[in-house]
């Protein structure tokens, strides 16, 4: 077992990192820029080697040039240092290789340092290649006890697919060597949720049924599917966002205090939450879920296409680009408290937020009707700006005792000094350190799919098609009635 670090200290040993899919979108936008940032700040040893792998015929210098331009693009101007890049680039190379060809995989062995040197195999590949790549690495004898393998999402598109991948990995690796990414877990504010809940005595008495009326988790995107239409057609919002990011956030909000910050102690608690989720299937799927798909509209005043006009999308497609759910957690702490989850593309704004709304005061002491009194609300914002807001009622100016809502507003970028690590920097650092706390364990991934599968089946059995919404609006109107039947409203409509 490893103990959690959550720290920034520098790992000491040499490491070889192989990025399978080294020329892809993720490698260009996130992985190589994050590795450069860690290198620049001295958080990884200078001897770290990074080998990008793809089937493109590209020289080492060509690869370095390609990565220099994307790193420049995705690293803030003042943080890109040409001299540091030059040193980092000496450690960067490209290898032509088809992961499906075991002979070619075997040749990779010649590029790696001896067996005792830790190696990180990062699967930034199309997910259907995860299992075959792992098998070929194993059969080629490249998986050593010091090997760590990082898996991107999605892991399967249902429970049986996820199990098939996990089983192949289990054949060649111990669970502690497998790092399943959910990059939301690398976000500073998600970790701050732990700090907020378990580092302050203020919140614990409130964090339960009886005090909290409802919880909302929103991951809103204003972008459409862009050039990922082909991938998205196979996924949809439930698989792409809810099965992983939103359920992980729900777990962080709802879990009990772990016995320590040990990776398994935390993941055990999250697993209990996943296992307490009330089943949604064909019997209640219409009542508790909403599927939506955007049609042409406008974002920030600029016209945008509808989903079915996007590249790679089938005409007449019924893939959901929006999904909202009422989730009930059948355990002692949360029985009776609805958790509303929603995510969508082409919504008016881009942000991720968790809102806990407390119950109203029991008596209208100030002459106002109870419904005039705005309930307290704790808002934890994950992106784009990270912060925590607590809404309180105070007396307004003037002679009358009339209350009005105000916010205690904590902007974490201002409140805490130092450059925050990006989610990918933090997660890569944790892989270096061999600490799986911020990654999903096999049983968590499978428990999440076990809960999601009956929803997908329910939609199919009920022939529950998507409700259309105009791009630039907050999703189908059905999402309003999902809450309205409980006398609740979405956060942006609340007073
Ligand atoms: N992009 C994102 O923002 C994002 C976010 C979350 C998760 N992910 C996940 O990250 C992974 C990569 O996504 P991506 O967007 O970077 O995909 P991508 O742009 O399509 O890149 C895929 C990479 O894999 C390489 N590749 C494909 N088949 C190969 C083979 N047989 N052998 C060796 N290399 C091969 C491709 O290069 P060649 O074709 O030249 O071989 C390319 O470099 C996927 O699992 C995705 O679901 C991506």
XYZ file of N, CA, C and O in Angstrom, residues 213-406:
776
model
N -30.690 20.273 1.854
C -31.942 19.962 1.171
C -31.705 19.284 -0.176
O -32.446 18.390 -0.573
N -30.694 19.753 -0.885
C -30.418 19.185 -2.206
C -28.990 19.537 -2.616
O -28.414 20.505 -2.110
N -28.450 18.742 -3.515
C -27.096 18.981 -4.032
C -27.175 19.010 -5.551
O -27.892 18.194 -6.148
N -26.475 19.949 -6.147
C -26.433 19.996 -7.624
C -24.979 19.915 -8.082
O -24.113 20.579 -7.515
N -24.741 19.114 -9.106
C -23.400 19.052 -9.703
C -23.560 19.339 -11.192
O -24.270 18.612 -11.899
N -22.956 20.426 -11.627
C -23.094 20.843 -13.021
C -21.725 20.866 -13.689
O -20.786 21.456 -13.144
N -21.605 20.214 -14.822
C -20.413 20.371 -15.659
C -20.917 20.870 -17.013
O -21.454 20.092 -17.807
N -20.822 22.170 -17.205
C -21.388 22.791 -18.409
C -20.273 23.139 -19.380
O -19.221 23.636 -18.978
N -20.518 22.864 -20.645
C -19.545 23.224 -21.685
C -20.253 24.090 -22.721
O -21.410 23.823 -23.065
N -19.565 25.097 -23.229
C -20.176 25.898 -24.291
C -19.729 25.400 -25.662
O -20.350 25.721 -26.672
N -18.657 24.600 -25.701
C -18.214 24.056 -26.994
C -19.168 22.940 -27.443
O -19.877 22.349 -26.632
N -19.112 22.655 -28.754
C -19.859 21.514 -29.272
C -18.938 20.308 -29.328
O -17.933 20.271 -28.610
N -19.246 19.336 -30.189
C -18.371 18.161 -30.238
C -17.135 18.406 -31.092
O -16.199 17.613 -31.073
N -17.107 19.527 -31.828
C -15.924 19.865 -32.629
C -15.574 18.745 -33.583
O -16.446 18.171 -34.240
N -14.267 18.373 -33.606
C -13.869 17.312 -34.545
C -13.919 15.928 -33.892
O -13.371 14.970 -34.424
N -14.583 15.827 -32.729
C -14.644 14.520 -32.052
C -16.019 13.858 -32.242
O -16.430 13.022 -31.444
N -16.719 14.270 -33.329
C -18.065 13.746 -33.583
C -18.090 12.227 -33.684
O -18.991 11.561 -33.159
N -17.078 11.657 -34.339
C -17.018 10.206 -34.525
C -16.957 9.496 -33.189
O -17.688 8.528 -32.926
N -16.074 9.991 -32.293
C -15.957 9.403 -30.961
C -17.267 9.583 -30.186
O -17.791 8.650 -29.581
N -17.822 10.793 -30.268
C -18.973 11.127 -29.436
C -20.204 10.307 -29.817
O -21.005 9.936 -28.954
N -20.331 10.012 -31.112
C -21.453 9.201 -31.574
C -21.516 7.870 -30.835
O -22.571 7.293 -30.619
N -20.348 7.386 -30.470
C -20.247 6.101 -29.795
C -20.399 6.223 -28.285
O -20.406 5.221 -27.574
N -20.454 7.461 -27.818
C -20.440 7.662 -26.362
C -21.737 8.333 -25.901
O -22.643 7.667 -25.391
N -21.849 9.651 -26.101
C -22.979 10.403 -25.536
C -22.609 10.898 -24.143
O -21.641 10.415 -23.533
N -23.408 11.859 -23.650
C -23.046 12.560 -22.410
C -22.997 11.637 -21.189
O -22.171 11.812 -20.297
N -23.891 10.636 -21.144
C -23.920 9.762 -19.958
C -22.614 8.979 -19.839
O -21.990 8.926 -18.774
N -22.201 8.377 -20.965
C -20.947 7.607 -20.918
C -19.730 8.518 -20.822
O -18.770 8.227 -20.119
N -19.764 9.633 -21.560
C -18.578 10.468 -21.686
C -18.299 11.274 -20.421
O -17.134 11.513 -20.091
N -19.334 11.691 -19.724
C -19.140 12.606 -18.590
C -19.682 12.083 -17.260
O -19.040 12.235 -16.225
N -20.900 11.506 -17.294
C -21.533 11.148 -16.020
C -20.858 9.926 -15.410
O -20.527 9.913 -14.220
N -20.615 8.903 -16.235
C -20.071 7.648 -15.711
C -18.749 7.885 -14.969
O -18.423 7.161 -14.046
N -18.011 8.894 -15.358
C -16.711 9.120 -14.737
C -16.704 10.423 -13.926
O -16.821 10.397 -12.705
N -16.613 11.583 -14.616
C -16.380 12.843 -13.890
C -17.482 13.154 -12.872
O -17.206 13.453 -11.712
N -18.742 13.090 -13.310
C -19.797 13.529 -12.384
C -19.964 12.560 -11.223
O -20.181 12.975 -10.081
N -19.832 11.260 -11.516
C -19.951 10.302 -10.405
C -18.770 10.430 -9.438
O -18.935 10.270 -8.225
N -17.599 10.740 -9.974
C -16.454 10.923 -9.071
C -16.668 12.144 -8.174
O -16.368 12.108 -6.983
N -17.216 13.212 -8.750
C -17.492 14.404 -7.929
C -18.547 14.080 -6.871
O -18.428 14.476 -5.707
N -19.574 13.359 -7.300
C -20.612 12.965 -6.338
C -19.989 12.168 -5.184
O -20.316 12.394 -4.006
N -19.090 11.269 -5.530
C -18.445 10.461 -4.476
C -17.664 11.345 -3.510
O -17.697 11.131 -2.290
N -16.960 12.340 -4.044
C -16.159 13.201 -3.170
C -17.051 14.018 -2.226
O -16.663 14.318 -1.103
N -18.234 14.374 -2.709
C -19.156 15.138 -1.858
C -19.801 14.222 -0.821
O -19.960 14.589 0.345
N -20.163 13.007 -1.250
C -21.031 12.175 -0.418
C -20.289 11.198 0.490
O -20.872 10.684 1.441
N -18.995 10.949 0.216
C -18.309 9.878 0.959
C -18.149 10.211 2.442
O -18.166 11.366 2.845
N -17.974 9.153 3.219
C -17.656 9.317 4.645
C -16.176 9.662 4.775
O -15.398 9.457 3.833
N -15.788 10.168 5.939
C -14.371 10.453 6.169
C -13.570 9.160 6.070
O -13.944 8.166 6.706
N -12.486 9.138 5.285
C -11.666 7.924 5.243
C -10.879 7.790 6.551
O -10.690 8.780 7.259
N -10.419 6.580 6.820
C -9.679 6.397 8.079
C -8.292 7.034 8.002
O -7.664 7.290 9.020
N -7.789 7.246 6.774
C -6.505 7.939 6.586
C -6.496 8.459 5.152
O -7.456 8.235 4.411
N -5.396 9.101 4.759
C -5.312 9.551 3.360
C -4.682 8.476 2.474
O -4.284 8.747 1.352
N -4.620 7.287 2.983
C -4.149 6.140 2.222
C -5.058 5.940 0.989
O -6.271 6.104 1.069
N -4.433 5.583 -0.140
C -5.180 5.469 -1.406
C -6.390 4.550 -1.268
O -7.499 4.878 -1.703
N -6.178 3.386 -0.660
C -7.299 2.439 -0.573
C -8.361 2.889 0.414
O -9.546 2.643 0.208
N -7.939 3.594 1.469
C -8.933 4.078 2.452
C -9.890 5.049 1.759
O -11.111 4.989 1.955
N -9.361 5.914 0.932
C -10.212 6.894 0.234
C -11.079 6.177 -0.807
O -12.288 6.409 -0.902
N -10.464 5.287 -1.541
C -11.226 4.640 -2.609
C -12.278 3.676 -2.060
O -13.340 3.507 -2.656
N -12.025 3.105 -0.895
C -13.050 2.265 -0.253
C -14.298 3.094 0.041
O -15.428 2.635 -0.148
N -14.084 4.324 0.523
C -15.234 5.165 0.875
C -16.009 5.579 -0.376
O -17.240 5.630 -0.366
N -15.273 5.884 -1.453
C -15.970 6.263 -2.697
C -16.775 5.085 -3.235
O -17.901 5.246 -3.719
N -16.197 3.912 -3.117
C -16.883 2.709 -3.604
C -18.207 2.490 -2.870
O -19.221 2.131 -3.464
N -18.191 2.752 -1.558
C -19.433 2.571 -0.783
C -20.529 3.493 -1.314
O -21.695 3.126 -1.349
N -20.149 4.703 -1.699
C -21.153 5.637 -2.242
C -21.706 5.065 -3.551
O -22.939 5.012 -3.748
N -20.812 4.625 -4.424
C -21.280 4.095 -5.723
C -22.247 2.929 -5.512
O -23.223 2.772 -6.235
N -21.960 2.141 -4.488
C -22.814 0.968 -4.240
C -24.132 1.352 -3.563
O -25.024 0.521 -3.448
N -24.211 2.587 -3.088
C -25.457 3.035 -2.435
C -26.375 3.789 -3.393
O -27.444 4.246 -2.967
N -25.955 3.977 -4.632
C -26.788 4.740 -5.560
C -28.045 3.938 -5.892
O -27.966 2.755 -6.231
N -29.177 4.614 -5.793
C -30.431 3.911 -6.102
C -30.463 3.591 -7.593
O -30.114 4.426 -8.429
N -30.887 2.396 -7.894
C -30.897 1.940 -9.277
C -31.877 2.766 -10.124
O -32.997 3.056 -9.704
N -31.438 3.147 -11.296
C -32.330 3.765 -12.281
C -32.405 2.787 -13.453
O -31.368 2.395 -14.004
N -33.609 2.366 -13.787
C -33.762 1.418 -14.893
C -35.047 1.746 -15.642
O -35.597 2.838 -15.476
N -35.551 0.785 -16.414
C -36.705 1.119 -17.275
C -37.944 1.508 -16.454
O -38.842 2.156 -16.963
N -37.959 1.147 -15.151
C -39.143 1.453 -14.350
C -39.204 2.926 -13.920
O -40.275 3.455 -13.655
N -38.046 3.588 -13.811
C -38.070 4.970 -13.295
C -37.231 5.944 -14.127
O -37.058 7.096 -13.753
N -36.724 5.445 -15.271
C -35.798 6.274 -16.047
C -36.470 7.528 -16.611
O -35.869 8.597 -16.705
N -37.750 7.423 -16.939
C -38.453 8.596 -17.486
C -38.615 9.683 -16.432
O -38.584 10.864 -16.732
N -38.811 9.221 -15.203
C -39.045 10.169 -14.114
C -37.749 10.839 -13.636
O -37.758 11.997 -13.208
N -36.654 10.125 -13.717
C -35.445 10.614 -13.045
C -34.336 11.082 -13.986
O -33.292 11.530 -13.511
N -34.533 10.941 -15.301
C -33.461 11.366 -16.213
C -34.028 12.179 -17.380
O -35.196 12.039 -17.736
N -33.163 13.006 -17.942
C -33.517 13.789 -19.134
C -32.380 13.644 -20.128
O -31.208 13.765 -19.753
N -32.735 13.359 -21.366
C -31.722 13.324 -22.444
C -31.993 14.487 -23.382
O -33.148 14.763 -23.707
N -30.942 15.150 -23.823
C -31.137 16.271 -24.736
C -30.099 16.272 -25.843
O -29.036 15.646 -25.720
N -30.409 16.980 -26.907
C -29.444 17.136 -28.006
C -29.587 18.547 -28.569
O -30.711 19.016 -28.797
N -28.460 19.235 -28.791
C -28.565 20.630 -29.247
C -28.870 20.734 -30.734
O -28.419 19.931 -31.537
N -29.673 21.743 -31.039
C -29.901 22.102 -32.435
C -29.235 23.471 -32.630
O -28.779 24.086 -31.673
N -29.173 23.919 -33.885
C -28.454 25.162 -34.189
C -28.945 26.308 -33.320
O -30.136 26.406 -32.995
N -28.031 27.169 -32.921
C -28.385 28.311 -32.082
C -27.227 29.289 -32.081
O -26.510 29.399 -33.099
N -26.998 29.949 -30.968
C -25.914 30.929 -30.902
C -25.222 30.849 -29.545
O -25.862 30.619 -28.526
N -23.898 31.015 -29.587
C -23.118 31.083 -28.346
C -22.389 32.425 -28.384
O -21.702 32.718 -29.374
N -22.537 33.209 -27.357
C -21.934 34.545 -27.313
C -22.236 35.345 -28.575
O -21.356 35.985 -29.160
N -23.439 35.227 -29.054
C -23.858 36.022 -30.207
C -23.422 35.460 -31.550
O -23.812 35.986 -32.598
N -22.621 34.384 -31.553
C -22.166 33.829 -32.842
C -22.978 32.571 -33.160
O -23.169 31.715 -32.280
N -23.461 32.442 -34.405
C -24.264 31.261 -34.736
C -23.420 29.981 -34.682
O -22.248 29.997 -35.041
N -24.038 28.897 -34.206
C -23.335 27.597 -34.185
C -24.267 26.520 -34.732
O -25.489 26.637 -34.665
N -23.639 25.465 -35.273
C -24.397 24.367 -35.890
C -25.119 23.523 -34.852
O -24.723 23.486 -33.684
N -26.091 22.765 -35.327
C -26.725 21.760 -34.484
C -25.848 20.505 -34.454
O -24.954 20.337 -35.308
N -26.104 19.617 -33.491
C -25.265 18.419 -33.337
C -25.238 17.571 -34.603
O -24.178 17.123 -35.040
N -26.418 17.374 -35.212
C -26.443 16.453 -36.366
C -25.786 17.059 -37.610
O -25.569 16.357 -38.585
N -25.450 18.351 -37.540
C -24.706 18.944 -38.678
C -23.194 18.889 -38.444
O -22.410 19.290 -39.296
N -22.773 18.412 -37.276
C -21.342 18.374 -36.972
C -20.674 17.239 -37.756
O -21.301 16.219 -38.053
N -19.367 17.424 -37.999
C -18.595 16.429 -38.745
C -18.544 15.104 -37.981
O -18.360 15.095 -36.761
N -18.738 14.017 -38.687
C -18.617 12.695 -38.072
C -19.881 12.218 -37.379
O -19.906 11.129 -36.809
N -20.949 13.043 -37.412
C -22.195 12.668 -36.736
C -23.198 12.160 -37.769
O -23.359 12.766 -38.836
N -23.844 11.028 -37.452
C -24.844 10.457 -38.371
C -26.037 11.389 -38.493
O -26.475 11.962 -37.491
N -26.580 11.510 -39.716
C -27.787 12.338 -39.814
C -28.907 11.563 -39.107
O -28.983 10.335 -39.191
N -29.724 12.262 -38.366
C -30.791 11.597 -37.605
C -30.290 10.971 -36.322
O -31.031 10.239 -35.659
N -29.043 11.241 -35.939
C -28.487 10.653 -34.702
C -29.328 11.056 -33.486
O -29.822 12.188 -33.408
N -29.448 10.126 -32.537
C -30.174 10.445 -31.305
C -29.233 10.392 -30.089
O -29.654 10.174 -28.960
N -27.939 10.589 -30.340
C -26.966 10.602 -29.236
C -27.211 11.820 -28.349
O -27.413 12.919 -28.870
N -27.179 11.610 -27.028
C -27.452 12.755 -26.144
C -26.193 13.602 -25.943
O -25.122 13.067 -25.659
N -26.365 14.921 -26.112
C -25.273 15.870 -25.835
C -25.539 16.567 -24.500
O -24.763 17.412 -24.072
N -26.672 16.205 -23.889
C -27.056 16.776 -22.600
C -27.680 15.655 -21.789
O -28.402 14.805 -22.330
N -27.423 15.679 -20.504
C -28.029 14.661 -19.652
C -28.217 15.250 -18.251
O -27.322 15.916 -17.734
N -29.404 15.069 -17.700
C -29.644 15.504 -16.319
C -30.297 14.342 -15.587
O -31.101 13.601 -16.171
N -29.942 14.175 -14.326
C -30.474 13.049 -13.556
C -30.750 13.460 -12.119
O -30.018 14.283 -11.564
N -31.769 12.867 -11.545
C -31.906 12.920 -10.093
C -31.349 11.619 -9.537
O -31.821 10.527 -9.880
N -30.336 11.753 -8.704
C -29.686 10.567 -8.148
C -29.981 10.519 -6.649
O -29.808 11.524 -5.953
N -30.419 9.363 -6.195
C -30.678 9.203 -4.759
C -29.643 8.255 -4.164
O -29.330 7.224 -4.762
N -29.158 8.634 -3.014
C -28.142 7.799 -2.358
C -28.807 7.149 -1.152
O -29.207 7.834 -0.194
N -28.950 5.840 -1.236
C -29.656 5.137 -0.172
C -28.691 4.748 0.937
O -28.300 3.574 1.066
N -28.273 5.729 1.701
C -27.482 5.415 2.890
C -27.926 6.324 4.031
O -28.783 7.197 3.860
N -27.366 6.102 5.190
C -27.831 6.760 6.408
C -27.688 8.278 6.321
O -28.533 9.040 6.736
N -26.561 8.734 5.714
C -26.284 10.168 5.676
C -27.176 10.927 4.688
O -27.573 12.048 4.939
N -27.477 10.268 3.559
C -28.068 11.042 2.456
C -29.490 10.656 2.086
O -30.045 11.242 1.146
N -30.098 9.699 2.795
C -31.452 9.277 2.416
C -32.362 10.493 2.338
O -32.394 11.319 3.251
N -33.070 10.635 1.229
C -34.036 11.729 1.083
C -33.456 13.018 0.515
O -34.198 13.975 0.305
N -32.142 13.066 0.281
C -31.545 14.288 -0.291
C -31.266 14.053 -1.772
O -30.397 13.248 -2.114
N -31.994 14.731 -2.672
C -31.704 14.496 -4.084
C -30.376 15.126 -4.510
O -30.073 16.246 -4.117
N -29.612 14.374 -5.282
C -28.414 14.908 -5.946
C -28.792 15.070 -7.423
O -29.119 14.079 -8.074
N -28.771 16.306 -7.892
C -29.082 16.539 -9.308
C -27.766 16.681 -10.075
O -26.946 17.539 -9.738
N -27.614 15.842 -11.082
C -26.400 15.876 -11.887
C -26.771 16.332 -13.288
O -27.794 15.884 -13.821
N -25.981 17.201 -13.868
C -26.252 17.539 -15.270
C -24.966 17.930 -15.974
O -24.033 18.481 -15.366
N -24.939 17.640 -17.235
C -23.803 18.027 -18.070
C -24.315 18.205 -19.490
O -25.288 17.548 -19.881
N -23.687 19.088 -20.231
C -24.134 19.273 -21.608
C -23.154 20.082 -22.415
O -22.304 20.788 -21.860
N -23.269 19.922 -23.705
C -22.470 20.729 -24.632
C -23.348 21.831 -25.194
O -24.567 21.716 -25.213
N -22.673 22.894 -25.659
C -23.380 24.047 -26.229
C -24.372 24.662 -25.240
O -25.480 25.049 -25.603
N -23.958 24.711 -23.974
C -24.735 25.431 -22.970
C -24.214 26.877 -22.958
O -23.175 27.161 -23.565
N -24.892 27.814 -22.312
C -24.499 29.221 -22.437
C -23.125 29.543 -21.851
O -22.549 30.565 -22.170
N -22.621 28.681 -20.957
C -21.420 29.029 -20.217
C -20.573 27.771 -20.045
O -21.081 26.665 -20.163
N -19.293 27.972 -19.711
C -18.448 26.825 -19.415
C -18.033 26.907 -17.944
O -17.326 27.829 -17.544
N -18.523 25.988 -17.140
C -18.056 25.925 -15.754
C -18.422 24.572 -15.131
O -19.304 23.860 -15.622
N -17.720 24.258 -14.067
C -18.058 23.070 -13.274
C -18.264 23.520 -11.841
O -17.406 24.226 -11.286
N -19.360 23.105 -11.275
C -19.724 23.646 -9.965
C -20.505 22.619 -9.152
O -21.312 21.884 -9.702
N -20.267 22.635 -7.861
C -21.053 21.801 -6.936
C -21.788 22.754 -5.992
O -21.161 23.639 -5.408
N -23.089 22.586 -5.875
C -23.864 23.467 -5.003
C -24.570 22.633 -3.940
O -25.301 21.696 -4.282
N -24.344 22.971 -2.684
C -25.090 22.313 -1.608
C -26.047 23.341 -1.027
O -25.610 24.396 -0.540
N -27.312 23.051 -1.140
C -28.302 24.002 -0.619
C -28.832 23.515 0.725
O -29.315 22.377 0.836
N -28.716 24.384 1.713
C -29.172 23.997 3.049
C -30.678 24.182 3.185
O -31.301 24.856 2.358
N -31.218 23.598 4.204
C -32.662 23.740 4.417
C -32.959 25.170 4.860
O -32.120 25.822 5.477
N -34.174 25.669 4.567
C -34.506 27.033 4.995
C -34.650 27.099 6.511
O -34.810 26.076 7.176
N -34.606 28.322 7.043
C -34.819 28.474 8.490
C -36.246 28.037 8.822
O -37.150 28.136 7.983
N -36.490 27.576 10.058
C -37.795 26.988 10.366
C -38.898 28.018 10.604
O -40.079 27.684 10.571
N -38.528 29.291 10.836
C -39.522 30.278 11.236
C -39.234 31.605 10.543
O -38.081 32.032 10.466
N -40.304 32.274 10.063
C -40.104 33.566 9.402
C -40.069 34.673 10.452
O -41.019 35.434 10.628
N -38.959 34.778 11.146
C -38.841 35.705 12.258
C -38.842 37.168 11.818
O -39.190 38.063 12.573
N -38.435 37.405 10.596
C -38.257 38.785 10.139
C -39.449 39.303 9.331
O -39.315 40.186 8.506
N -40.580 38.703 9.531
C -41.778 39.204 8.883
C -41.935 38.728 7.458
O -42.998 38.869 6.868
N -40.866 38.169 6.905
C -40.993 37.676 5.541
C -41.548 36.272 5.579
O -41.418 35.573 6.574
N -42.153 35.890 4.463
C -42.629 34.514 4.414
C -41.403 33.600 4.279
O -40.400 34.016 3.691
N -41.471 32.371 4.808
C -40.286 31.504 4.720
C -39.777 31.410 3.285
O -38.578 31.395 3.047
N -40.717 31.395 2.307
C -40.246 31.223 0.934
C -39.534 32.474 0.406
O -38.857 32.438 -0.615
N -39.698 33.624 1.121
C -38.958 34.819 0.710
C -37.508 34.763 1.180
O -36.665 35.506 0.724
N -37.264 33.911 2.156
C -35.911 33.826 2.692
C -35.084 32.876 1.827
O -35.475 31.743 1.593
N -33.984 33.391 1.361
C -33.151 32.587 0.458
C -32.326 31.626 1.304
O -31.671 32.057 2.247
N -32.385 30.339 1.008
C -31.626 29.411 1.851
C -30.114 29.591 1.688
O -29.662 30.038 0.642
N -29.374 29.235 2.716
C -27.904 29.258 2.617
C -27.465 28.269 1.551
O -28.096 27.222 1.345
N -26.379 28.632 0.934
C -25.920 27.772 -0.150
C -24.391 27.801 -0.189
O -23.792 28.876 -0.112
N -23.801 26.633 -0.274
C -22.343 26.542 -0.405
C -22.043 26.132 -1.843
O -22.541 25.105 -2.309
N -21.263 26.944 -2.530
C -20.953 26.652 -3.937
C -19.452 26.418 -4.069
O -18.653 27.266 -3.668
N -19.099 25.280 -4.630
C -17.686 24.973 -4.844
C -17.462 24.985 -6.345
O -18.045 24.173 -7.074
N -16.669 25.946 -6.808
C -16.461 26.085 -8.258
C -15.116 25.443 -8.623
O -14.091 25.734 -8.013
N -15.176 24.548 -9.601
C -13.967 23.811 -9.982
C -13.269 24.452 -11.163
O -12.057 24.395 -11.289
N -14.043 24.988 -12.096
C -13.457 25.659 -13.242
C -14.485 26.586 -13.863
O -15.681 26.374 -13.651
N -14.075 27.642 -14.571
C -12.692 27.961 -14.928
C -11.897 28.560 -13.763
O -10.703 28.328 -13.647
N -12.538 29.330 -12.901
C -11.826 29.873 -11.747
C -12.175 29.001 -10.550
O -13.306 28.544 -10.413
N -11.205 28.738 -9.682
C -11.443 27.840 -8.559
C -11.790 28.643 -7.310
O -11.021 29.533 -6.924
N -12.928 28.349 -6.739
C -13.297 29.133 -5.576
C -14.425 28.506 -4.774
O -15.024 27.494 -5.167
N -14.683 29.112 -3.644
C -15.729 28.621 -2.743
C -16.584 29.822 -2.331
O -16.045 30.874 -1.958
N -17.884 29.650 -2.429
C -18.789 30.744 -2.115
C -19.804 30.270 -1.081
O -20.339 29.164 -1.235
N -20.055 31.082 -0.071
C -21.073 30.728 0.912
C -22.103 31.849 0.941
O -21.758 33.011 1.221
N -23.329 31.502 0.617
C -24.352 32.538 0.596
C -25.059 32.630 1.952
O -25.563 31.636 2.471
N -25.075 33.842 2.474
C -25.667 34.095 3.793
C -26.721 35.171 3.665
O -26.699 35.961 2.724
N -27.599 35.234 4.638
C -28.575 36.328 4.685
C -28.068 37.376 5.678
O -27.629 37.033 6.785
N -28.117 38.635 5.281
C -27.736 39.718 6.203
C -28.828 40.790 6.174
O -29.671 40.802 5.274
N -28.749 41.691 7.110
C -29.729 42.787 7.124
C -29.334 43.801 6.047
O -28.172 44.197 5.935
N -30.322 44.215 5.259
C -30.056 45.256 4.266
C -29.967 46.613 4.949
O -30.283 46.760 6.132
N -29.478 47.620 4.238
C -29.363 48.972 4.811
C -30.759 49.561 5.087
O -31.729 49.174 4.439
N -30.839 50.497 6.001
C -32.119 51.156 6.282
C -32.661 50.767 7.638
O -32.093 49.902 8.330
N -33.755 51.368 8.005
C -34.298 51.176 9.334
C -34.957 49.806 9.490
O -34.920 49.180 10.521
N -35.551 49.371 8.372
C -36.307 48.111 8.444
C -35.401 46.892 8.588
O -34.296 46.879 8.064
N -35.939 45.900 9.297
C -35.197 44.633 9.445
C -35.541 43.743 8.253
O -36.358 42.831 8.352
N -34.959 44.068 7.146
C -35.257 43.327 5.923
C -33.977 42.624 5.475
O -32.912 43.253 5.427
N -34.098 41.330 5.200
C -32.876 40.577 4.905
C -32.583 40.529 3.408
O -33.493 40.591 2.591
N -31.303 40.395 3.112
C -30.927 40.173 1.706
C -29.732 39.232 1.642
O -28.928 39.157 2.580
N -29.619 38.502 0.515
C -28.510 37.535 0.422
C -27.191 38.204 0.021
O -27.182 39.103 -0.803
N -26.102 37.753 0.642
C -24.753 38.189 0.233
C -23.862 36.948 0.165
O -24.176 35.913 0.745
